[in-house]
Amino acid sequence: MPWSKKILIFGGRYATENPYRELLVKKKLEEKGFTTLFALPGFRLNKAGYHEKQRNEAPFQRENAVLIDNEQDFYTAVRQCDAVLFSTWRSYLPLTQMARSLGRPTANFCATNGIDYWSHGVDCCLIRSPYTHRMLIHEHENSGHTLPPENRIALVGSVQYEYLDSVAAHLVPTKEAFYRRYNLDLSRPLAILFPKGIQSFRDKIPKWFKHWDARQADVYNQRFLTSYETICQQVKQARFNLLIKMHPSAYAGYLCDAAKEYAYWQQYPWAKVLAPEDTLAMLHHADVGLGITSFSALDLAYFGKPFIYVDSGRIEPPDTLSFATINQISRIPPGPSSHWHTNPSQFINPWFPGWVGSYCQSEQLAQVLNDPASLTVRSEDLATFIAEFWYKNDGLASERIVDEFIARCLEPQHSWQLPRRLYRSYRELSYRLRTLMGRR
């Protein structure tokens, strides 16, 4: 191994359901002979970041994780390292610029679900999927977002659902134990509803529809609440168990009051609210996912499960957001997979292009849930969907991330000798002078 380099790994958002996923990348780099500095972002660098209590959790302590809460501390950490590998997040462009000004190669990888991916100016993007690739090209061409050259972009997947061995063993109880935990009926199948955050979604409406008055916003918001109520009633009528997987925004202190979010769902006593740390167990034991505008069809498919979109065609997306782009750049058949091979659906979901599962209006949900064909997943359809949005779901994304990081971002630089060091010294001196002069 020709390397004696130290890599700064900078985490992304805190995820209660899998907080240690990025440590896998650290371990894989160390297996390749690198030394590492694993850093967690504080709230001033990432609104969905970490606080000291979380940094003190045993897995982070064992890996000597540090909490970085401001640009000066990040600058100090970068100077100790030879390259920076970011878990991608929207607010990291200034950090990338700082690292590059010091002559450090930069790359990022995906540790989340959903379809978001931020290139934030890195030298190398280790992206989730072919869909992500087309999305980044589209944003580059239409919005001017920075994008590395093609030879610095690699498909690797996401570590969202890759767990440390020591952690995963405790996260997947048996079906019987999981059902007991939530007082579910073991004789009934399990449906999971994925709503948006009640408060955070309501707050988005005036930003989406800036020309609307308060009454129009209330009418729009009530459509969602009415659909949620009908969904809960229909699931009960179908004799399914029901769990509510609240949106991550419901736990984000700067967006929602978690206690109020929990309280909202208590009006449906047969619906149990999932604890976020039980997400992996839920995905293993669920029979079907339900949502209106959610992207959680991605997560269910990763685990081979169907998703039913409900009332999605009744609620228009905002004109100010590029939801049409999702349909424009997707390369899978539109609509639910239940109709891909028989009578292709003419319905185009304005919130998500095509998915593994079915579609119905809320008052038809009980009937659809009790139709076995609606919950049937064809292996070829699942493979098509996974390849488009996840690349692979084989649990090896962390290995691909490290291999591609070395090959595309480090190996072309492996002769970092005197010219490189001189270049770094010049850039670092220039950066420090600009900082002192207040022009950074």
PDB file of C-alpha atoms in Angstrom, residues 148-374:
ATOM      1  CA  PRO A 148     -17.292  17.475 -11.665  1.00  0.00           C
ATOM      2  CA  PRO A 149     -16.204  16.055 -15.032  1.00  0.00           C
ATOM      3  CA  GLU A 150     -17.654  12.675 -15.978  1.00  0.00           C
ATOM      4  CA  ASN A 151     -14.518  10.762 -15.018  1.00  0.00           C
ATOM      5  CA  ARG A 152     -14.970  12.073 -11.462  1.00  0.00           C
ATOM      6  CA  ILE A 153     -18.554  10.797 -11.069  1.00  0.00           C
ATOM      7  CA  ALA A 154     -19.181   7.199  -9.981  1.00  0.00           C
ATOM      8  CA  LEU A 155     -22.298   5.156  -9.239  1.00  0.00           C
ATOM      9  CA  VAL A 156     -21.976   3.582  -5.796  1.00  0.00           C
ATOM     10  CA  GLY A 157     -25.412   3.505  -4.088  1.00  0.00           C
ATOM     11  CA  SER A 158     -26.196   4.821  -0.600  1.00  0.00           C
ATOM     12  CA  VAL A 159     -25.207   3.682   2.886  1.00  0.00           C
ATOM     13  CA  GLN A 160     -28.609   4.730   4.271  1.00  0.00           C
ATOM     14  CA  TYR A 161     -29.490   1.105   5.013  1.00  0.00           C
ATOM     15  CA  GLU A 162     -26.063  -0.279   5.803  1.00  0.00           C
ATOM     16  CA  TYR A 163     -25.539  -0.882   9.507  1.00  0.00           C
ATOM     17  CA  LEU A 164     -22.581  -1.518  11.746  1.00  0.00           C
ATOM     18  CA  ASP A 165     -22.635  -5.232  12.611  1.00  0.00           C
ATOM     19  CA  SER A 166     -22.650  -4.502  16.324  1.00  0.00           C
ATOM     20  CA  VAL A 167     -25.674  -2.244  15.920  1.00  0.00           C
ATOM     21  CA  ALA A 168     -27.784  -4.118  13.363  1.00  0.00           C
ATOM     22  CA  ALA A 169     -27.991  -7.222  15.541  1.00  0.00           C
ATOM     23  CA  HIS A 170     -30.206  -5.295  17.966  1.00  0.00           C
ATOM     24  CA  LEU A 171     -32.425  -3.590  15.384  1.00  0.00           C
ATOM     25  CA  VAL A 172     -34.304  -6.481  13.785  1.00  0.00           C
ATOM     26  CA  PRO A 173     -36.365  -8.350  16.374  1.00  0.00           C
ATOM     27  CA  THR A 174     -38.542 -11.227  15.267  1.00  0.00           C
ATOM     28  CA  LYS A 175     -41.929 -10.422  13.813  1.00  0.00           C
ATOM     29  CA  GLU A 176     -43.573 -11.656  16.998  1.00  0.00           C
ATOM     30  CA  ALA A 177     -41.404  -9.441  19.206  1.00  0.00           C
ATOM     31  CA  PHE A 178     -41.908  -6.440  16.942  1.00  0.00           C
ATOM     32  CA  TYR A 179     -45.685  -6.882  16.924  1.00  0.00           C
ATOM     33  CA  ARG A 180     -45.719  -7.209  20.726  1.00  0.00           C
ATOM     34  CA  ARG A 181     -43.738  -3.980  21.056  1.00  0.00           C
ATOM     35  CA  TYR A 182     -46.526  -2.059  19.286  1.00  0.00           C
ATOM     36  CA  ASN A 183     -49.464  -4.175  20.496  1.00  0.00           C
ATOM     37  CA  LEU A 184     -50.262  -5.292  16.938  1.00  0.00           C
ATOM     38  CA  ASP A 185     -52.434  -8.247  15.929  1.00  0.00           C
ATOM     39  CA  LEU A 186     -50.132 -11.006  14.709  1.00  0.00           C
ATOM     40  CA  SER A 187     -52.903 -12.453  12.518  1.00  0.00           C
ATOM     41  CA  ARG A 188     -53.158  -9.259  10.443  1.00  0.00           C
ATOM     42  CA  PRO A 189     -50.772  -7.786   7.821  1.00  0.00           C
ATOM     43  CA  LEU A 190     -48.947  -4.538   8.502  1.00  0.00           C
ATOM     44  CA  ALA A 191     -49.390  -1.254   6.622  1.00  0.00           C
ATOM     45  CA  ILE A 192     -47.105   1.751   7.183  1.00  0.00           C
ATOM     46  CA  LEU A 193     -48.319   5.308   6.543  1.00  0.00           C
ATOM     47  CA  PHE A 194     -45.616   7.845   5.625  1.00  0.00           C
ATOM     48  CA  PRO A 195     -47.134  11.320   6.164  1.00  0.00           C
ATOM     49  CA  LYS A 196     -45.372  14.624   5.825  1.00  0.00           C
ATOM     50  CA  GLY A 197     -44.625  16.529   9.010  1.00  0.00           C
ATOM     51  CA  ILE A 198     -47.928  18.110  10.039  1.00  0.00           C
ATOM     52  CA  GLN A 199     -46.425  21.414  11.155  1.00  0.00           C
ATOM     53  CA  SER A 200     -43.516  21.642   8.721  1.00  0.00           C
ATOM     54  CA  PHE A 201     -45.748  20.907   5.735  1.00  0.00           C
ATOM     55  CA  ARG A 202     -48.243  23.569   6.799  1.00  0.00           C
ATOM     56  CA  ASP A 203     -45.385  26.059   7.041  1.00  0.00           C
ATOM     57  CA  LYS A 204     -44.224  25.211   3.512  1.00  0.00           C
ATOM     58  CA  ILE A 205     -47.486  26.105   1.789  1.00  0.00           C
ATOM     59  CA  PRO A 206     -47.092  29.931   1.835  1.00  0.00           C
ATOM     60  CA  LYS A 207     -43.558  29.478   0.465  1.00  0.00           C
ATOM     61  CA  TRP A 208     -44.780  27.212  -2.328  1.00  0.00           C
ATOM     62  CA  PHE A 209     -47.857  29.279  -3.269  1.00  0.00           C
ATOM     63  CA  LYS A 210     -46.779  32.839  -2.543  1.00  0.00           C
ATOM     64  CA  HIS A 211     -49.838  34.374  -4.207  1.00  0.00           C
ATOM     65  CA  TRP A 212     -52.285  32.485  -1.951  1.00  0.00           C
ATOM     66  CA  ASP A 213     -54.050  34.007   1.033  1.00  0.00           C
ATOM     67  CA  ALA A 214     -54.446  32.219   4.377  1.00  0.00           C
ATOM     68  CA  ARG A 215     -57.798  30.678   3.393  1.00  0.00           C
ATOM     69  CA  GLN A 216     -56.371  29.037   0.269  1.00  0.00           C
ATOM     70  CA  ALA A 217     -53.437  27.674   2.244  1.00  0.00           C
ATOM     71  CA  ASP A 218     -55.806  26.248   4.848  1.00  0.00           C
ATOM     72  CA  VAL A 219     -57.933  24.548   2.166  1.00  0.00           C
ATOM     73  CA  TYR A 220     -54.832  22.976   0.598  1.00  0.00           C
ATOM     74  CA  ASN A 221     -53.538  21.780   3.957  1.00  0.00           C
ATOM     75  CA  GLN A 222     -56.925  20.354   4.900  1.00  0.00           C
ATOM     76  CA  ARG A 223     -56.920  18.155   1.794  1.00  0.00           C
ATOM     77  CA  PHE A 224     -53.946  16.308   3.233  1.00  0.00           C
ATOM     78  CA  LEU A 225     -55.459  16.007   6.687  1.00  0.00           C
ATOM     79  CA  THR A 226     -58.725  14.704   5.237  1.00  0.00           C
ATOM     80  CA  SER A 227     -56.863  12.114   3.172  1.00  0.00           C
ATOM     81  CA  TYR A 228     -54.857  11.005   6.207  1.00  0.00           C
ATOM     82  CA  GLU A 229     -58.080  10.517   8.145  1.00  0.00           C
ATOM     83  CA  THR A 230     -59.666   8.466   5.354  1.00  0.00           C
ATOM     84  CA  ILE A 231     -56.516   6.373   4.957  1.00  0.00           C
ATOM     85  CA  CYS A 232     -56.495   5.525   8.669  1.00  0.00           C
ATOM     86  CA  GLN A 233     -60.179   4.590   8.567  1.00  0.00           C
ATOM     87  CA  GLN A 234     -59.756   2.475   5.425  1.00  0.00           C
ATOM     88  CA  VAL A 235     -56.760   0.574   6.818  1.00  0.00           C
ATOM     89  CA  LYS A 236     -58.811  -0.271   9.895  1.00  0.00           C
ATOM     90  CA  GLN A 237     -61.707  -1.393   7.662  1.00  0.00           C
ATOM     91  CA  ALA A 238     -59.330  -3.630   5.687  1.00  0.00           C
ATOM     92  CA  ARG A 239     -58.291  -5.279   8.980  1.00  0.00           C
ATOM     93  CA  PHE A 240     -54.629  -4.330   8.623  1.00  0.00           C
ATOM     94  CA  ASN A 241     -52.372  -3.235  11.436  1.00  0.00           C
ATOM     95  CA  LEU A 242     -51.288   0.402  10.982  1.00  0.00           C
ATOM     96  CA  LEU A 243     -48.037   2.090  11.959  1.00  0.00           C
ATOM     97  CA  ILE A 244     -47.312   5.791  11.395  1.00  0.00           C
ATOM     98  CA  LYS A 245     -43.725   6.488  10.298  1.00  0.00           C
ATOM     99  CA  MET A 246     -43.475  10.193  10.962  1.00  0.00           C
ATOM    100  CA  HIS A 247     -41.412  12.289   8.577  1.00  0.00           C
ATOM    101  CA  PRO A 248     -37.827  13.090   9.712  1.00  0.00           C
ATOM    102  CA  SER A 249     -38.854  16.750   9.880  1.00  0.00           C
ATOM    103  CA  ALA A 250     -41.157  15.814  12.762  1.00  0.00           C
ATOM    104  CA  TYR A 251     -38.068  15.175  14.890  1.00  0.00           C
ATOM    105  CA  ALA A 252     -36.116  18.214  13.702  1.00  0.00           C
ATOM    106  CA  GLY A 253     -36.371  20.770  16.473  1.00  0.00           C
ATOM    107  CA  TYR A 254     -36.039  23.713  14.099  1.00  0.00           C
ATOM    108  CA  LEU A 255     -39.010  22.525  12.019  1.00  0.00           C
ATOM    109  CA  CYS A 256     -41.528  20.821  14.304  1.00  0.00           C
ATOM    110  CA  ASP A 257     -42.580  20.174  17.877  1.00  0.00           C
ATOM    111  CA  ALA A 258     -42.251  16.385  18.099  1.00  0.00           C
ATOM    112  CA  ALA A 259     -44.727  16.156  20.994  1.00  0.00           C
ATOM    113  CA  LYS A 260     -47.411  17.906  18.927  1.00  0.00           C
ATOM    114  CA  GLU A 261     -46.676  15.624  15.974  1.00  0.00           C
ATOM    115  CA  TYR A 262     -47.193  12.550  18.165  1.00  0.00           C
ATOM    116  CA  ALA A 263     -50.332  14.056  19.659  1.00  0.00           C
ATOM    117  CA  TYR A 264     -51.894  14.570  16.225  1.00  0.00           C
ATOM    118  CA  TRP A 265     -51.889  10.839  15.489  1.00  0.00           C
ATOM    119  CA  GLN A 266     -53.392   9.875  18.843  1.00  0.00           C
ATOM    120  CA  GLN A 267     -56.838  10.692  17.460  1.00  0.00           C
ATOM    121  CA  TYR A 268     -56.564   7.357  15.612  1.00  0.00           C
ATOM    122  CA  PRO A 269     -55.946   4.942  18.513  1.00  0.00           C
ATOM    123  CA  TRP A 270     -55.582   1.896  16.245  1.00  0.00           C
ATOM    124  CA  ALA A 271     -52.636   3.587  14.517  1.00  0.00           C
ATOM    125  CA  LYS A 272     -49.358   3.285  16.423  1.00  0.00           C
ATOM    126  CA  VAL A 273     -46.553   5.812  15.943  1.00  0.00           C
ATOM    127  CA  LEU A 274     -43.249   4.160  15.097  1.00  0.00           C
ATOM    128  CA  ALA A 275     -40.198   5.014  17.186  1.00  0.00           C
ATOM    129  CA  PRO A 276     -37.562   6.099  14.617  1.00  0.00           C
ATOM    130  CA  GLU A 277     -34.969   3.685  16.015  1.00  0.00           C
ATOM    131  CA  ASP A 278     -37.314   0.836  14.956  1.00  0.00           C
ATOM    132  CA  THR A 279     -37.205   1.827  11.284  1.00  0.00           C
ATOM    133  CA  LEU A 280     -35.091  -1.121  10.159  1.00  0.00           C
ATOM    134  CA  ALA A 281     -37.358  -3.615  11.939  1.00  0.00           C
ATOM    135  CA  MET A 282     -40.416  -1.935  10.450  1.00  0.00           C
ATOM    136  CA  LEU A 283     -39.040  -2.180   6.912  1.00  0.00           C
ATOM    137  CA  HIS A 284     -38.323  -5.876   7.412  1.00  0.00           C
ATOM    138  CA  HIS A 285     -41.783  -6.696   8.789  1.00  0.00           C
ATOM    139  CA  ALA A 286     -44.035  -4.319   6.804  1.00  0.00           C
ATOM    140  CA  ASP A 287     -46.333  -5.693   4.129  1.00  0.00           C
ATOM    141  CA  VAL A 288     -47.090  -2.417   2.334  1.00  0.00           C
ATOM    142  CA  GLY A 289     -46.311   1.298   2.494  1.00  0.00           C
ATOM    143  CA  LEU A 290     -48.840   4.110   2.052  1.00  0.00           C
ATOM    144  CA  GLY A 291     -48.374   7.778   1.219  1.00  0.00           C
ATOM    145  CA  ILE A 292     -49.682  10.789  -0.680  1.00  0.00           C
ATOM    146  CA  THR A 293     -46.590  12.779  -1.663  1.00  0.00           C
ATOM    147  CA  SER A 294     -43.933  10.772   0.150  1.00  0.00           C
ATOM    148  CA  PHE A 295     -40.773   9.459  -1.520  1.00  0.00           C
ATOM    149  CA  SER A 296     -40.871   6.452   0.816  1.00  0.00           C
ATOM    150  CA  ALA A 297     -41.726   4.189  -2.106  1.00  0.00           C
ATOM    151  CA  LEU A 298     -37.931   4.222  -2.495  1.00  0.00           C
ATOM    152  CA  ASP A 299     -37.383   2.744   0.953  1.00  0.00           C
ATOM    153  CA  LEU A 300     -40.059   0.073   0.690  1.00  0.00           C
ATOM    154  CA  ALA A 301     -38.698  -1.072  -2.670  1.00  0.00           C
ATOM    155  CA  TYR A 302     -35.162  -1.299  -1.251  1.00  0.00           C
ATOM    156  CA  PHE A 303     -36.570  -4.023   1.032  1.00  0.00           C
ATOM    157  CA  GLY A 304     -38.691  -5.607  -1.694  1.00  0.00           C
ATOM    158  CA  LYS A 305     -42.053  -4.258  -0.502  1.00  0.00           C
ATOM    159  CA  PRO A 306     -44.890  -2.560  -2.462  1.00  0.00           C
ATOM    160  CA  PHE A 307     -46.091   1.009  -1.973  1.00  0.00           C
ATOM    161  CA  ILE A 308     -49.582   2.398  -2.584  1.00  0.00           C
ATOM    162  CA  TYR A 309     -49.884   6.070  -3.477  1.00  0.00           C
ATOM    163  CA  VAL A 310     -53.214   7.451  -2.290  1.00  0.00           C
ATOM    164  CA  ASP A 311     -54.957  10.612  -3.551  1.00  0.00           C
ATOM    165  CA  SER A 312     -51.733  11.868  -5.142  1.00  0.00           C
ATOM    166  CA  GLY A 313     -53.566  12.981  -8.283  1.00  0.00           C
ATOM    167  CA  ARG A 314     -56.010  15.067  -6.253  1.00  0.00           C
ATOM    168  CA  ILE A 315     -53.368  17.368  -4.808  1.00  0.00           C
ATOM    169  CA  GLU A 316     -51.381  19.506  -7.224  1.00  0.00           C
ATOM    170  CA  PRO A 317     -47.698  20.163  -6.574  1.00  0.00           C
ATOM    171  CA  PRO A 318     -46.467  23.756  -6.446  1.00  0.00           C
ATOM    172  CA  ASP A 319     -45.447  25.427  -9.687  1.00  0.00           C
ATOM    173  CA  THR A 320     -42.399  26.885  -7.986  1.00  0.00           C
ATOM    174  CA  LEU A 321     -40.795  23.495  -7.456  1.00  0.00           C
ATOM    175  CA  SER A 322     -39.573  21.233 -10.243  1.00  0.00           C
ATOM    176  CA  PHE A 323     -41.671  18.174  -9.480  1.00  0.00           C
ATOM    177  CA  ALA A 324     -42.213  17.828 -13.231  1.00  0.00           C
ATOM    178  CA  THR A 325     -38.463  17.282 -13.537  1.00  0.00           C
ATOM    179  CA  ILE A 326     -38.780  14.002 -11.629  1.00  0.00           C
ATOM    180  CA  ASN A 327     -41.093  12.639 -14.302  1.00  0.00           C
ATOM    181  CA  GLN A 328     -38.990  14.185 -17.059  1.00  0.00           C
ATOM    182  CA  ILE A 329     -35.708  12.481 -16.173  1.00  0.00           C
ATOM    183  CA  SER A 330     -36.962   9.155 -14.814  1.00  0.00           C
ATOM    184  CA  ARG A 331     -36.326   6.145 -17.070  1.00  0.00           C
ATOM    185  CA  ILE A 332     -38.800   3.681 -15.596  1.00  0.00           C
ATOM    186  CA  PRO A 333     -42.429   3.150 -16.721  1.00  0.00           C
ATOM    187  CA  PRO A 334     -44.819   5.781 -15.336  1.00  0.00           C
ATOM    188  CA  GLY A 335     -47.428   4.899 -12.769  1.00  0.00           C
ATOM    189  CA  PRO A 336     -47.746   1.851 -10.510  1.00  0.00           C
ATOM    190  CA  SER A 337     -46.008  -1.417 -11.399  1.00  0.00           C
ATOM    191  CA  SER A 338     -49.364  -3.173 -10.903  1.00  0.00           C
ATOM    192  CA  HIS A 339     -50.162  -1.969 -14.452  1.00  0.00           C
ATOM    193  CA  TRP A 340     -46.762  -1.950 -16.158  1.00  0.00           C
ATOM    194  CA  HIS A 341     -47.256  -5.252 -17.971  1.00  0.00           C
ATOM    195  CA  THR A 342     -51.024  -5.445 -18.446  1.00  0.00           C
ATOM    196  CA  ASN A 343     -52.867  -2.169 -18.876  1.00  0.00           C
ATOM    197  CA  PRO A 344     -50.275   0.601 -18.385  1.00  0.00           C
ATOM    198  CA  SER A 345     -51.723   3.326 -16.217  1.00  0.00           C
ATOM    199  CA  GLN A 346     -52.546   6.637 -17.856  1.00  0.00           C
ATOM    200  CA  PHE A 347     -52.233   8.287 -14.460  1.00  0.00           C
ATOM    201  CA  ILE A 348     -49.052  10.311 -14.053  1.00  0.00           C
ATOM    202  CA  ASN A 349     -48.326  10.869 -10.380  1.00  0.00           C
ATOM    203  CA  PRO A 350     -47.243  14.524 -10.192  1.00  0.00           C
ATOM    204  CA  TRP A 351     -45.260  13.815  -7.013  1.00  0.00           C
ATOM    205  CA  PHE A 352     -43.354  10.696  -8.101  1.00  0.00           C
ATOM    206  CA  PRO A 353     -42.994   9.125 -11.555  1.00  0.00           C
ATOM    207  CA  GLY A 354     -43.289   5.355 -11.313  1.00  0.00           C
ATOM    208  CA  TRP A 355     -43.020   2.895  -8.449  1.00  0.00           C
ATOM    209  CA  VAL A 356     -43.370  -0.689  -7.307  1.00  0.00           C
ATOM    210  CA  GLY A 357     -46.934  -1.085  -6.060  1.00  0.00           C
ATOM    211  CA  SER A 358     -50.372   0.386  -6.768  1.00  0.00           C
ATOM    212  CA  TYR A 359     -52.434   3.589  -6.804  1.00  0.00           C
ATOM    213  CA  CYS A 360     -55.921   4.390  -5.574  1.00  0.00           C
ATOM    214  CA  GLN A 361     -58.138   7.084  -4.148  1.00  0.00           C
ATOM    215  CA  SER A 362     -58.450   7.059  -0.396  1.00  0.00           C
ATOM    216  CA  GLU A 363     -62.043   5.804  -0.281  1.00  0.00           C
ATOM    217  CA  GLN A 364     -60.959   2.748  -2.338  1.00  0.00           C
ATOM    218  CA  LEU A 365     -58.002   1.830  -0.137  1.00  0.00           C
ATOM    219  CA  ALA A 366     -59.631  -0.977   1.858  1.00  0.00           C
ATOM    220  CA  GLN A 367     -60.648  -2.726  -1.357  1.00  0.00           C
ATOM    221  CA  VAL A 368     -57.139  -2.365  -2.821  1.00  0.00           C
ATOM    222  CA  LEU A 369     -55.459  -3.619   0.346  1.00  0.00           C
ATOM    223  CA  ASN A 370     -57.603  -6.736   0.290  1.00  0.00           C
ATOM    224  CA  ASP A 371     -56.750  -7.485  -3.350  1.00  0.00           C
ATOM    225  CA  PRO A 372     -53.651  -9.747  -3.357  1.00  0.00           C
ATOM    226  CA  ALA A 373     -52.700  -8.528  -6.831  1.00  0.00           C
ATOM    227  CA  SER A 374     -52.213  -4.998  -5.449  1.00  0.00           C
TER     228      SER A 374
END
